[in-house]
């Protein structure tokens, strides 16, 4: 199993035994505010850890001591483009862990996997997310208006939201 090590982190595949750490952050409404799912129950987190252990698109971001503090999503899309996503435990926000881990994963993909492009999306209200993308050297390529929804109002009407689109080409990677 491939692992990517940085100065402070290990980025590796998920294991079933990561369930407790996964629950710690996926159960937090603040953490999942911009995700397309509700906070996880303990049982759901156990099932999700098992599912992710078999899903090559999810990477656990761990402190060197082993604690899972977040995850990266990195999945192949069309035209040798890879989609990047991330969710981190609120306790560890503001320490550069998301930037460090995403940079290491992107660097490995550009250098060793021959990918052409990385793309990512976020809600424009999620300033921490789009600032992370910009720290990674990604450029804002679009602003889609009212293009998707995850929730409905009390009458069942969709609550639409906007999306920022970001991209980065291999030749732009520094």
Short mmCIF file of N, CA and C in Angstrom, two decimals:
data_model
loop_
_atom_site.label_atom_id
_atom_site.label_comp_id
_atom_site.label_asym_id
_atom_site.label_seq_id
_atom_site.Cartn_x
_atom_site.Cartn_y
_atom_site.Cartn_z
N UNK A 1 0.85 -1.18 0.00
CA UNK A 1 0.00 0.00 0.00
C UNK A 1 0.89 1.25 0.00
N UNK A 2 0.61 2.14 -0.91
CA UNK A 2 1.39 3.36 -1.05
C UNK A 2 1.09 4.33 0.09
N UNK A 3 2.15 4.93 0.61
CA UNK A 3 2.04 6.00 1.59
C UNK A 3 2.86 7.18 1.10
N UNK A 4 2.37 8.37 1.40
CA UNK A 4 3.11 9.59 1.08
C UNK A 4 3.42 10.26 2.41
N UNK A 5 4.69 10.52 2.66
CA UNK A 5 5.09 11.13 3.92
C UNK A 5 5.55 12.55 3.68
N UNK A 6 5.15 13.43 4.60
CA UNK A 6 5.61 14.82 4.59
C UNK A 6 6.34 15.04 5.91
N UNK A 7 6.72 16.26 6.17
CA UNK A 7 7.41 16.55 7.44
C UNK A 7 6.57 16.18 8.65
N UNK A 8 5.26 16.41 8.57
CA UNK A 8 4.40 16.21 9.74
C UNK A 8 3.34 15.14 9.58
N UNK A 9 3.14 14.66 8.35
CA UNK A 9 1.97 13.82 8.06
C UNK A 9 2.31 12.55 7.30
N UNK A 10 1.36 11.62 7.36
CA UNK A 10 1.38 10.44 6.50
C UNK A 10 0.03 10.43 5.78
N UNK A 11 0.07 10.33 4.47
CA UNK A 11 -1.14 10.24 3.65
C UNK A 11 -1.18 8.81 3.14
N UNK A 12 -2.24 8.09 3.54
CA UNK A 12 -2.32 6.66 3.24
C UNK A 12 -3.76 6.26 2.96
N UNK A 13 -3.94 5.04 2.55
CA UNK A 13 -5.29 4.51 2.33
C UNK A 13 -5.99 4.33 3.68
N UNK A 14 -7.30 4.41 3.65
CA UNK A 14 -8.08 4.20 4.86
C UNK A 14 -8.04 2.75 5.30
N UNK A 15 -8.27 2.56 6.59
CA UNK A 15 -8.39 1.24 7.21
C UNK A 15 -9.68 1.23 8.01
N UNK A 16 -10.23 0.05 8.19
CA UNK A 16 -11.47 -0.05 8.98
C UNK A 16 -11.30 0.51 10.37
N UNK A 17 -10.11 0.35 10.94
CA UNK A 17 -9.87 0.82 12.31
C UNK A 17 -9.78 2.34 12.41
N UNK A 18 -9.95 3.06 11.31
CA UNK A 18 -9.97 4.52 11.32
C UNK A 18 -11.35 5.07 11.68
N UNK A 19 -12.29 4.20 11.96
CA UNK A 19 -13.68 4.62 12.16
C UNK A 19 -13.85 5.66 13.26
N UNK A 20 -13.20 5.49 14.39
CA UNK A 20 -13.37 6.43 15.50
C UNK A 20 -12.87 7.83 15.13
N UNK A 21 -11.71 7.91 14.49
CA UNK A 21 -11.19 9.22 14.07
C UNK A 21 -12.07 9.83 12.98
N UNK A 22 -12.57 9.00 12.08
CA UNK A 22 -13.46 9.47 11.02
C UNK A 22 -14.74 10.04 11.63
N UNK A 23 -15.29 9.32 12.59
CA UNK A 23 -16.49 9.78 13.28
C UNK A 23 -16.26 11.12 13.98
N UNK A 24 -15.08 11.29 14.55
CA UNK A 24 -14.76 12.51 15.29
C UNK A 24 -14.97 13.76 14.44
N UNK A 25 -14.63 13.68 13.16
CA UNK A 25 -14.82 14.90 12.35
C UNK A 25 -16.05 14.85 11.45
N UNK A 26 -16.45 13.68 10.96
CA UNK A 26 -17.63 13.64 10.09
C UNK A 26 -18.94 13.79 10.86
N UNK A 27 -18.90 13.71 12.18
CA UNK A 27 -20.10 13.92 12.99
C UNK A 27 -20.30 15.40 13.34
N UNK A 28 -19.33 16.23 13.00
CA UNK A 28 -19.37 17.65 13.35
C UNK A 28 -20.10 18.44 12.25
N UNK A 29 -21.24 19.07 12.59
CA UNK A 29 -21.99 19.84 11.59
C UNK A 29 -21.19 20.98 10.95
N UNK A 30 -20.27 21.57 11.69
CA UNK A 30 -19.44 22.65 11.15
C UNK A 30 -18.53 22.10 10.05
N UNK A 31 -17.99 20.92 10.26
CA UNK A 31 -17.07 20.31 9.29
C UNK A 31 -17.79 19.93 8.00
N UNK A 32 -19.00 19.40 8.10
CA UNK A 32 -19.70 18.91 6.90
C UNK A 32 -20.70 19.92 6.33
N UNK A 33 -20.63 21.16 6.79
CA UNK A 33 -21.57 22.20 6.36
C UNK A 33 -21.68 22.31 4.85
N UNK A 34 -20.58 22.21 4.12
CA UNK A 34 -20.59 22.39 2.67
C UNK A 34 -20.57 21.07 1.91
N UNK A 35 -20.73 19.97 2.62
CA UNK A 35 -20.73 18.65 1.97
C UNK A 35 -22.15 18.27 1.57
N UNK A 36 -22.26 17.24 0.74
CA UNK A 36 -23.57 16.80 0.28
C UNK A 36 -24.17 15.71 1.16
N UNK A 37 -23.73 15.66 2.40
CA UNK A 37 -24.25 14.69 3.36
C UNK A 37 -24.38 15.36 4.73
N UNK A 38 -25.20 14.73 5.57
CA UNK A 38 -25.41 15.22 6.94
C UNK A 38 -24.32 14.65 7.85
N UNK A 39 -24.22 15.19 9.06
CA UNK A 39 -23.26 14.62 10.01
C UNK A 39 -23.51 13.12 10.21
N UNK A 40 -22.43 12.40 10.36
CA UNK A 40 -22.48 10.94 10.49
C UNK A 40 -22.80 10.53 11.92
N UNK A 41 -23.53 9.44 12.06
CA UNK A 41 -23.68 8.77 13.34
C UNK A 41 -22.44 7.88 13.52
N UNK A 42 -22.26 7.37 14.71
CA UNK A 42 -21.12 6.48 14.97
C UNK A 42 -21.22 5.23 14.08
N UNK A 43 -22.41 4.69 13.94
CA UNK A 43 -22.61 3.51 13.10
C UNK A 43 -22.30 3.80 11.64
N UNK A 44 -22.75 4.96 11.17
CA UNK A 44 -22.48 5.33 9.78
C UNK A 44 -20.99 5.53 9.56
N UNK A 45 -20.29 6.10 10.52
CA UNK A 45 -18.85 6.29 10.39
C UNK A 45 -18.12 4.95 10.34
N UNK A 46 -18.59 3.99 11.10
CA UNK A 46 -17.99 2.64 11.05
C UNK A 46 -18.15 2.04 9.66
N UNK A 47 -19.34 2.18 9.11
CA UNK A 47 -19.59 1.68 7.76
C UNK A 47 -18.78 2.44 6.72
N UNK A 48 -18.65 3.75 6.91
CA UNK A 48 -17.90 4.56 5.96
C UNK A 48 -16.41 4.24 6.01
N UNK A 49 -15.87 3.97 7.19
CA UNK A 49 -14.45 3.58 7.30
C UNK A 49 -14.22 2.27 6.56
N UNK A 50 -15.13 1.34 6.70
CA UNK A 50 -15.02 0.06 5.99
C UNK A 50 -15.10 0.29 4.49
N UNK A 51 -16.04 1.13 4.05
CA UNK A 51 -16.19 1.41 2.62
C UNK A 51 -14.94 2.09 2.06
N UNK A 52 -14.44 3.08 2.78
CA UNK A 52 -13.27 3.81 2.31
C UNK A 52 -12.02 2.93 2.28
N UNK A 53 -11.96 1.94 3.15
CA UNK A 53 -10.81 1.02 3.14
C UNK A 53 -10.71 0.29 1.81
N UNK A 54 -11.81 0.19 1.09
CA UNK A 54 -11.81 -0.46 -0.21
C UNK A 54 -11.94 0.51 -1.37
N UNK A 55 -11.85 1.80 -1.10
CA UNK A 55 -12.04 2.82 -2.12
C UNK A 55 -10.72 3.56 -2.36
N UNK A 56 -10.12 3.37 -3.51
CA UNK A 56 -8.82 3.97 -3.80
C UNK A 56 -8.88 5.48 -4.03
N UNK A 57 -10.07 6.06 -4.03
CA UNK A 57 -10.20 7.50 -4.22
C UNK A 57 -10.04 8.29 -2.91
N UNK A 58 -10.11 7.60 -1.77
CA UNK A 58 -10.02 8.27 -0.48
C UNK A 58 -8.67 8.01 0.17
N UNK A 59 -8.09 9.07 0.69
CA UNK A 59 -6.80 9.01 1.39
C UNK A 59 -6.97 9.55 2.79
N UNK A 60 -6.52 8.80 3.78
CA UNK A 60 -6.53 9.26 5.17
C UNK A 60 -5.31 10.15 5.39
N UNK A 61 -5.51 11.28 6.02
CA UNK A 61 -4.41 12.18 6.37
C UNK A 61 -4.17 12.00 7.87
N UNK A 62 -2.97 11.54 8.21
CA UNK A 62 -2.66 11.18 9.59
C UNK A 62 -1.47 11.98 10.11
N UNK A 63 -1.54 12.31 11.39
CA UNK A 63 -0.35 12.83 12.05
C UNK A 63 0.66 11.69 12.10
N UNK A 64 1.92 11.99 12.22
CA UNK A 64 2.95 10.95 12.25
C UNK A 64 2.68 9.90 13.33
N UNK A 65 2.02 10.33 14.42
CA UNK A 65 1.70 9.40 15.51
C UNK A 65 0.58 8.43 15.14
N UNK A 66 -0.12 8.69 14.01
CA UNK A 66 -1.13 7.76 13.54
C UNK A 66 -2.56 8.26 13.54
N UNK A 67 -2.87 9.34 14.26
CA UNK A 67 -4.25 9.82 14.32
C UNK A 67 -4.69 10.38 12.97
N UNK A 68 -5.87 9.94 12.52
CA UNK A 68 -6.46 10.46 11.28
C UNK A 68 -7.11 11.79 11.61
N UNK A 69 -6.66 12.85 10.91
CA UNK A 69 -7.18 14.19 11.17
C UNK A 69 -7.99 14.75 10.00
N UNK A 70 -8.10 13.97 8.93
CA UNK A 70 -8.85 14.42 7.78
C UNK A 70 -8.70 13.45 6.64
N UNK A 71 -9.27 13.84 5.51
CA UNK A 71 -9.15 12.99 4.33
C UNK A 71 -9.06 13.81 3.06
N UNK A 72 -8.44 13.21 2.08
CA UNK A 72 -8.39 13.75 0.74
C UNK A 72 -9.17 12.81 -0.16
N UNK A 73 -9.86 13.39 -1.11
CA UNK A 73 -10.53 12.63 -2.16
C UNK A 73 -9.78 12.96 -3.43
N UNK A 74 -9.36 11.96 -4.18
CA UNK A 74 -8.59 12.18 -5.40
C UNK A 74 -9.02 11.11 -6.40
N UNK A 75 -9.86 11.49 -7.34
CA UNK A 75 -10.47 10.51 -8.24
C UNK A 75 -10.29 10.89 -9.69
N UNK A 76 -10.00 9.89 -10.50
CA UNK A 76 -9.81 10.10 -11.93
C UNK A 76 -11.15 10.43 -12.59
N UNK A 77 -11.11 11.44 -13.43
CA UNK A 77 -12.27 11.87 -14.19
C UNK A 77 -11.93 11.71 -15.67
N UNK A 78 -12.62 12.40 -16.52
CA UNK A 78 -12.35 12.33 -17.95
C UNK A 78 -11.08 13.08 -18.33
N UNK A 79 -10.48 12.67 -19.41
CA UNK A 79 -9.38 13.38 -20.05
C UNK A 79 -8.15 13.53 -19.14
N UNK A 80 -7.88 12.49 -18.36
CA UNK A 80 -6.72 12.46 -17.47
C UNK A 80 -6.71 13.62 -16.49
N UNK A 81 -7.91 14.03 -16.09
CA UNK A 81 -8.11 15.03 -15.04
C UNK A 81 -8.49 14.30 -13.77
N UNK A 82 -7.97 14.78 -12.66
CA UNK A 82 -8.25 14.19 -11.36
C UNK A 82 -8.96 15.22 -10.49
N UNK A 83 -10.01 14.79 -9.82
CA UNK A 83 -10.79 15.66 -8.96
C UNK A 83 -10.27 15.58 -7.53
N UNK A 84 -10.02 16.75 -6.94
CA UNK A 84 -9.53 16.84 -5.57
C UNK A 84 -10.62 17.33 -4.65
N UNK A 85 -10.72 16.71 -3.48
CA UNK A 85 -11.62 17.15 -2.43
C UNK A 85 -10.95 16.90 -1.08
N UNK A 86 -11.46 17.52 -0.03
CA UNK A 86 -10.85 17.37 1.28
C UNK A 86 -11.84 17.72 2.37
N UNK A 87 -11.70 17.05 3.50
CA UNK A 87 -12.48 17.32 4.71
C UNK A 87 -11.55 17.06 5.88
N UNK A 88 -11.48 18.02 6.82
CA UNK A 88 -10.57 17.90 7.95
C UNK A 88 -11.27 18.16 9.28
N UNK A 89 -10.76 17.50 10.30
CA UNK A 89 -11.22 17.67 11.67
C UNK A 89 -11.04 19.13 12.08
N UNK A 90 -12.09 19.76 12.58
CA UNK A 90 -12.05 21.17 12.94
C UNK A 90 -10.95 21.48 13.97
N UNK A 91 -10.65 20.53 14.83
CA UNK A 91 -9.62 20.72 15.84
C UNK A 91 -8.26 21.05 15.22
N UNK A 92 -8.05 20.61 13.99
CA UNK A 92 -6.74 20.77 13.34
C UNK A 92 -6.74 21.85 12.25
N UNK A 93 -7.84 22.58 12.11
CA UNK A 93 -7.90 23.65 11.13
C UNK A 93 -6.86 24.73 11.47
N UNK A 94 -6.36 25.39 10.46
CA UNK A 94 -5.48 26.53 10.66
C UNK A 94 -4.02 26.18 10.88
N UNK A 95 -3.66 24.91 10.73
CA UNK A 95 -2.28 24.47 10.94
C UNK A 95 -1.55 24.11 9.65
N UNK A 96 -2.21 24.28 8.52
CA UNK A 96 -1.59 23.97 7.24
C UNK A 96 -1.59 22.50 6.85
N UNK A 97 -2.31 21.67 7.60
CA UNK A 97 -2.31 20.23 7.30
C UNK A 97 -2.99 19.92 5.96
N UNK A 98 -4.08 20.60 5.66
CA UNK A 98 -4.77 20.34 4.39
C UNK A 98 -3.87 20.73 3.22
N UNK A 99 -3.22 21.88 3.32
CA UNK A 99 -2.32 22.32 2.26
C UNK A 99 -1.15 21.35 2.11
N UNK A 100 -0.54 20.98 3.20
CA UNK A 100 0.62 20.08 3.18
C UNK A 100 0.28 18.72 2.56
N UNK A 101 -0.84 18.16 2.97
CA UNK A 101 -1.22 16.83 2.47
C UNK A 101 -1.67 16.89 1.01
N UNK A 102 -2.47 17.89 0.66
CA UNK A 102 -2.93 18.00 -0.73
C UNK A 102 -1.76 18.29 -1.66
N UNK A 103 -0.84 19.14 -1.23
CA UNK A 103 0.34 19.44 -2.05
C UNK A 103 1.15 18.17 -2.30
N UNK A 104 1.33 17.36 -1.27
CA UNK A 104 2.10 16.12 -1.42
C UNK A 104 1.41 15.14 -2.36
N UNK A 105 0.09 15.02 -2.26
CA UNK A 105 -0.65 14.10 -3.13
C UNK A 105 -0.61 14.58 -4.58
N UNK A 106 -0.82 15.87 -4.79
CA UNK A 106 -0.78 16.43 -6.14
C UNK A 106 0.61 16.29 -6.73
N UNK A 107 1.62 16.58 -5.94
CA UNK A 107 3.00 16.46 -6.43
C UNK A 107 3.30 15.02 -6.85
N UNK A 108 2.91 14.07 -6.04
CA UNK A 108 3.12 12.67 -6.38
C UNK A 108 2.39 12.30 -7.68
N UNK A 109 1.17 12.79 -7.82
CA UNK A 109 0.38 12.47 -9.02
C UNK A 109 1.00 13.07 -10.28
N UNK A 110 1.44 14.31 -10.20
CA UNK A 110 2.06 14.95 -11.37
C UNK A 110 3.41 14.30 -11.71
N UNK A 111 4.19 13.99 -10.70
CA UNK A 111 5.54 13.44 -10.93
C UNK A 111 5.55 11.96 -11.30
N UNK A 112 4.69 11.18 -10.64
CA UNK A 112 4.78 9.73 -10.77
C UNK A 112 3.64 9.06 -11.51
N UNK A 113 2.52 9.73 -11.61
CA UNK A 113 1.35 9.11 -12.23
C UNK A 113 1.04 9.69 -13.60
N UNK A 114 1.73 10.75 -13.98
CA UNK A 114 1.55 11.31 -15.31
C UNK A 114 0.21 11.96 -15.56
N UNK A 115 -0.42 12.45 -14.51
CA UNK A 115 -1.73 13.07 -14.74
C UNK A 115 -1.56 14.41 -15.45
N UNK A 116 -2.61 14.84 -16.11
CA UNK A 116 -2.59 16.07 -16.90
C UNK A 116 -3.09 17.28 -16.11
N UNK A 117 -4.14 17.06 -15.30
CA UNK A 117 -4.83 18.20 -14.69
C UNK A 117 -5.48 17.79 -13.38
N UNK A 118 -5.53 18.73 -12.44
CA UNK A 118 -6.28 18.56 -11.19
C UNK A 118 -7.38 19.60 -11.18
N UNK A 119 -8.57 19.20 -10.80
CA UNK A 119 -9.72 20.10 -10.71
C UNK A 119 -10.34 19.99 -9.33
N UNK A 120 -10.97 21.06 -8.87
CA UNK A 120 -11.66 21.05 -7.59
C UNK A 120 -12.79 22.06 -7.64
N UNK A 121 -13.78 21.86 -6.77
CA UNK A 121 -14.94 22.74 -6.69
C UNK A 121 -15.23 23.05 -5.24
N UNK A 122 -15.86 24.19 -5.01
CA UNK A 122 -16.33 24.51 -3.66
C UNK A 122 -17.43 25.56 -3.72
N UNK A 123 -18.13 25.67 -2.63
CA UNK A 123 -19.13 26.72 -2.46
C UNK A 123 -18.37 28.04 -2.26
N UNK A 124 -18.73 29.11 -2.96
CA UNK A 124 -18.05 30.39 -2.79
C UNK A 124 -18.06 30.91 -1.35
N UNK A 125 -19.04 30.50 -0.55
CA UNK A 125 -19.09 30.91 0.85
C UNK A 125 -18.01 30.22 1.68
N UNK A 126 -17.46 29.13 1.16
CA UNK A 126 -16.43 28.38 1.88
C UNK A 126 -15.05 28.96 1.54
N UNK A 127 -14.79 30.12 2.12
CA UNK A 127 -13.57 30.86 1.83
C UNK A 127 -12.32 30.05 2.16
N UNK A 128 -12.33 29.29 3.24
CA UNK A 128 -11.15 28.48 3.59
C UNK A 128 -10.83 27.49 2.48
N UNK A 129 -11.85 26.95 1.84
CA UNK A 129 -11.63 25.97 0.78
C UNK A 129 -11.02 26.60 -0.46
N UNK A 130 -11.62 27.69 -0.94
CA UNK A 130 -11.06 28.28 -2.16
C UNK A 130 -9.70 28.93 -1.92
N UNK A 131 -9.44 29.39 -0.69
CA UNK A 131 -8.10 29.92 -0.40
C UNK A 131 -7.07 28.78 -0.39
N UNK A 132 -7.47 27.61 0.08
CA UNK A 132 -6.58 26.45 0.02
C UNK A 132 -6.25 26.11 -1.44
N UNK A 133 -7.24 26.10 -2.29
CA UNK A 133 -7.00 25.82 -3.70
C UNK A 133 -6.01 26.81 -4.29
N UNK A 134 -6.16 28.06 -3.94
CA UNK A 134 -5.25 29.09 -4.45
C UNK A 134 -3.84 28.93 -3.88
N UNK A 135 -3.73 28.51 -2.61
CA UNK A 135 -2.39 28.24 -2.04
C UNK A 135 -1.71 27.09 -2.78
N UNK A 136 -2.50 26.17 -3.30
CA UNK A 136 -1.96 25.04 -4.06
C UNK A 136 -1.56 25.43 -5.48
N UNK A 137 -1.84 26.67 -5.86
CA UNK A 137 -1.50 27.15 -7.19
C UNK A 137 -2.61 26.96 -8.21
N UNK A 138 -3.78 26.56 -7.74
CA UNK A 138 -4.91 26.37 -8.65
C UNK A 138 -5.49 27.74 -9.01
N UNK A 139 -6.07 27.80 -10.21
CA UNK A 139 -6.68 29.04 -10.67
C UNK A 139 -8.20 28.86 -10.72
N UNK A 140 -8.91 29.95 -10.40
CA UNK A 140 -10.37 29.92 -10.49
C UNK A 140 -10.74 29.98 -11.97
N UNK A 141 -11.46 28.98 -12.43
CA UNK A 141 -11.82 28.88 -13.84
C UNK A 141 -13.28 29.18 -14.10
N UNK A 142 -14.07 29.25 -13.05
CA UNK A 142 -15.48 29.52 -13.27
C UNK A 142 -16.25 29.75 -11.99
N UNK A 143 -17.42 30.35 -12.16
CA UNK A 143 -18.35 30.58 -11.06
C UNK A 143 -19.73 30.20 -11.60
N UNK A 144 -20.20 29.04 -11.20
CA UNK A 144 -21.51 28.57 -11.64
C UNK A 144 -22.56 29.07 -10.67
N UNK A 145 -23.60 29.67 -11.21
CA UNK A 145 -24.67 30.25 -10.39
C UNK A 145 -25.80 29.25 -10.20
N UNK A 146 -26.21 29.09 -8.94
CA UNK A 146 -27.36 28.24 -8.60
C UNK A 146 -27.36 26.93 -9.38
N UNK A 147 -26.23 26.24 -9.38
CA UNK A 147 -26.10 25.05 -10.23
C UNK A 147 -26.41 23.74 -9.53
N UNK A 148 -26.45 23.72 -8.20
CA UNK A 148 -26.73 22.46 -7.52
C UNK A 148 -27.37 22.72 -6.17
N UNK A 149 -27.91 21.65 -5.60
CA UNK A 149 -28.46 21.75 -4.25
C UNK A 149 -28.27 20.43 -3.53
N UNK A 150 -28.12 20.53 -2.22
CA UNK A 150 -28.00 19.35 -1.36
C UNK A 150 -29.18 19.23 -0.42
N UNK A 151 -29.89 20.35 -0.22
CA UNK A 151 -30.99 20.39 0.75
C UNK A 151 -32.21 21.05 0.12
N UNK A 152 -33.34 20.84 0.79
CA UNK A 152 -34.60 21.45 0.37
C UNK A 152 -35.18 22.22 1.55
N UNK A 153 -36.05 23.19 1.23
CA UNK A 153 -36.70 23.95 2.30
C UNK A 153 -37.88 23.15 2.84
N UNK A 154 -38.63 23.77 3.77
CA UNK A 154 -39.75 23.08 4.42
C UNK A 154 -40.86 22.69 3.45
N UNK A 155 -40.92 23.31 2.27
CA UNK A 155 -41.92 22.97 1.26
C UNK A 155 -41.38 21.98 0.22
N UNK A 156 -40.13 21.55 0.40
CA UNK A 156 -39.55 20.61 -0.54
C UNK A 156 -38.89 21.25 -1.74
N UNK A 157 -38.76 22.57 -1.73
CA UNK A 157 -38.11 23.28 -2.83
C UNK A 157 -36.60 23.23 -2.67
N UNK A 158 -35.87 23.02 -3.75
CA UNK A 158 -34.41 22.98 -3.66
C UNK A 158 -33.82 24.30 -3.16
N UNK A 159 -32.80 24.20 -2.34
CA UNK A 159 -32.04 25.37 -1.90
C UNK A 159 -30.75 25.35 -2.73
N UNK A 160 -30.77 26.09 -3.82
CA UNK A 160 -29.65 26.08 -4.75
C UNK A 160 -28.46 26.86 -4.19
N UNK A 161 -27.28 26.47 -4.65
CA UNK A 161 -26.06 27.18 -4.27
C UNK A 161 -25.13 27.30 -5.47
N UNK A 162 -24.22 28.23 -5.36
CA UNK A 162 -23.23 28.45 -6.41
C UNK A 162 -22.03 27.52 -6.22
N UNK A 163 -21.19 27.45 -7.23
CA UNK A 163 -19.96 26.65 -7.17
C UNK A 163 -18.83 27.40 -7.85
N UNK A 164 -17.68 27.45 -7.18
CA UNK A 164 -16.44 27.91 -7.81
C UNK A 164 -15.74 26.69 -8.40
N UNK A 165 -15.19 26.84 -9.60
CA UNK A 165 -14.42 25.79 -10.25
C UNK A 165 -12.96 26.21 -10.29
N UNK A 166 -12.07 25.29 -9.93
CA UNK A 166 -10.63 25.55 -9.94
C UNK A 166 -9.92 24.47 -10.73
N UNK A 167 -8.77 24.82 -11.31
CA UNK A 167 -7.97 23.86 -12.07
C UNK A 167 -6.50 24.15 -11.99
N UNK A 168 -5.71 23.12 -12.29
CA UNK A 168 -4.25 23.21 -12.30
C UNK A 168 -3.71 22.20 -13.29
N UNK A 169 -2.86 22.66 -14.20
CA UNK A 169 -2.23 21.77 -15.20
C UNK A 169 -0.87 21.32 -14.72
N UNK A 170 -0.44 20.16 -15.19
CA UNK A 170 0.86 19.62 -14.82
C UNK A 170 1.98 20.63 -15.12
N UNK A 171 1.93 21.30 -16.26
CA UNK A 171 3.00 22.24 -16.61
C UNK A 171 2.99 23.49 -15.74
N UNK A 172 1.91 23.72 -15.01
CA UNK A 172 1.85 24.85 -14.09
C UNK A 172 2.37 24.52 -12.70
N UNK A 173 2.53 23.24 -12.44
CA UNK A 173 2.92 22.79 -11.10
C UNK A 173 4.36 23.18 -10.80
N UNK A 174 4.58 23.76 -9.65
CA UNK A 174 5.93 24.18 -9.25
C UNK A 174 6.48 23.26 -8.20
#
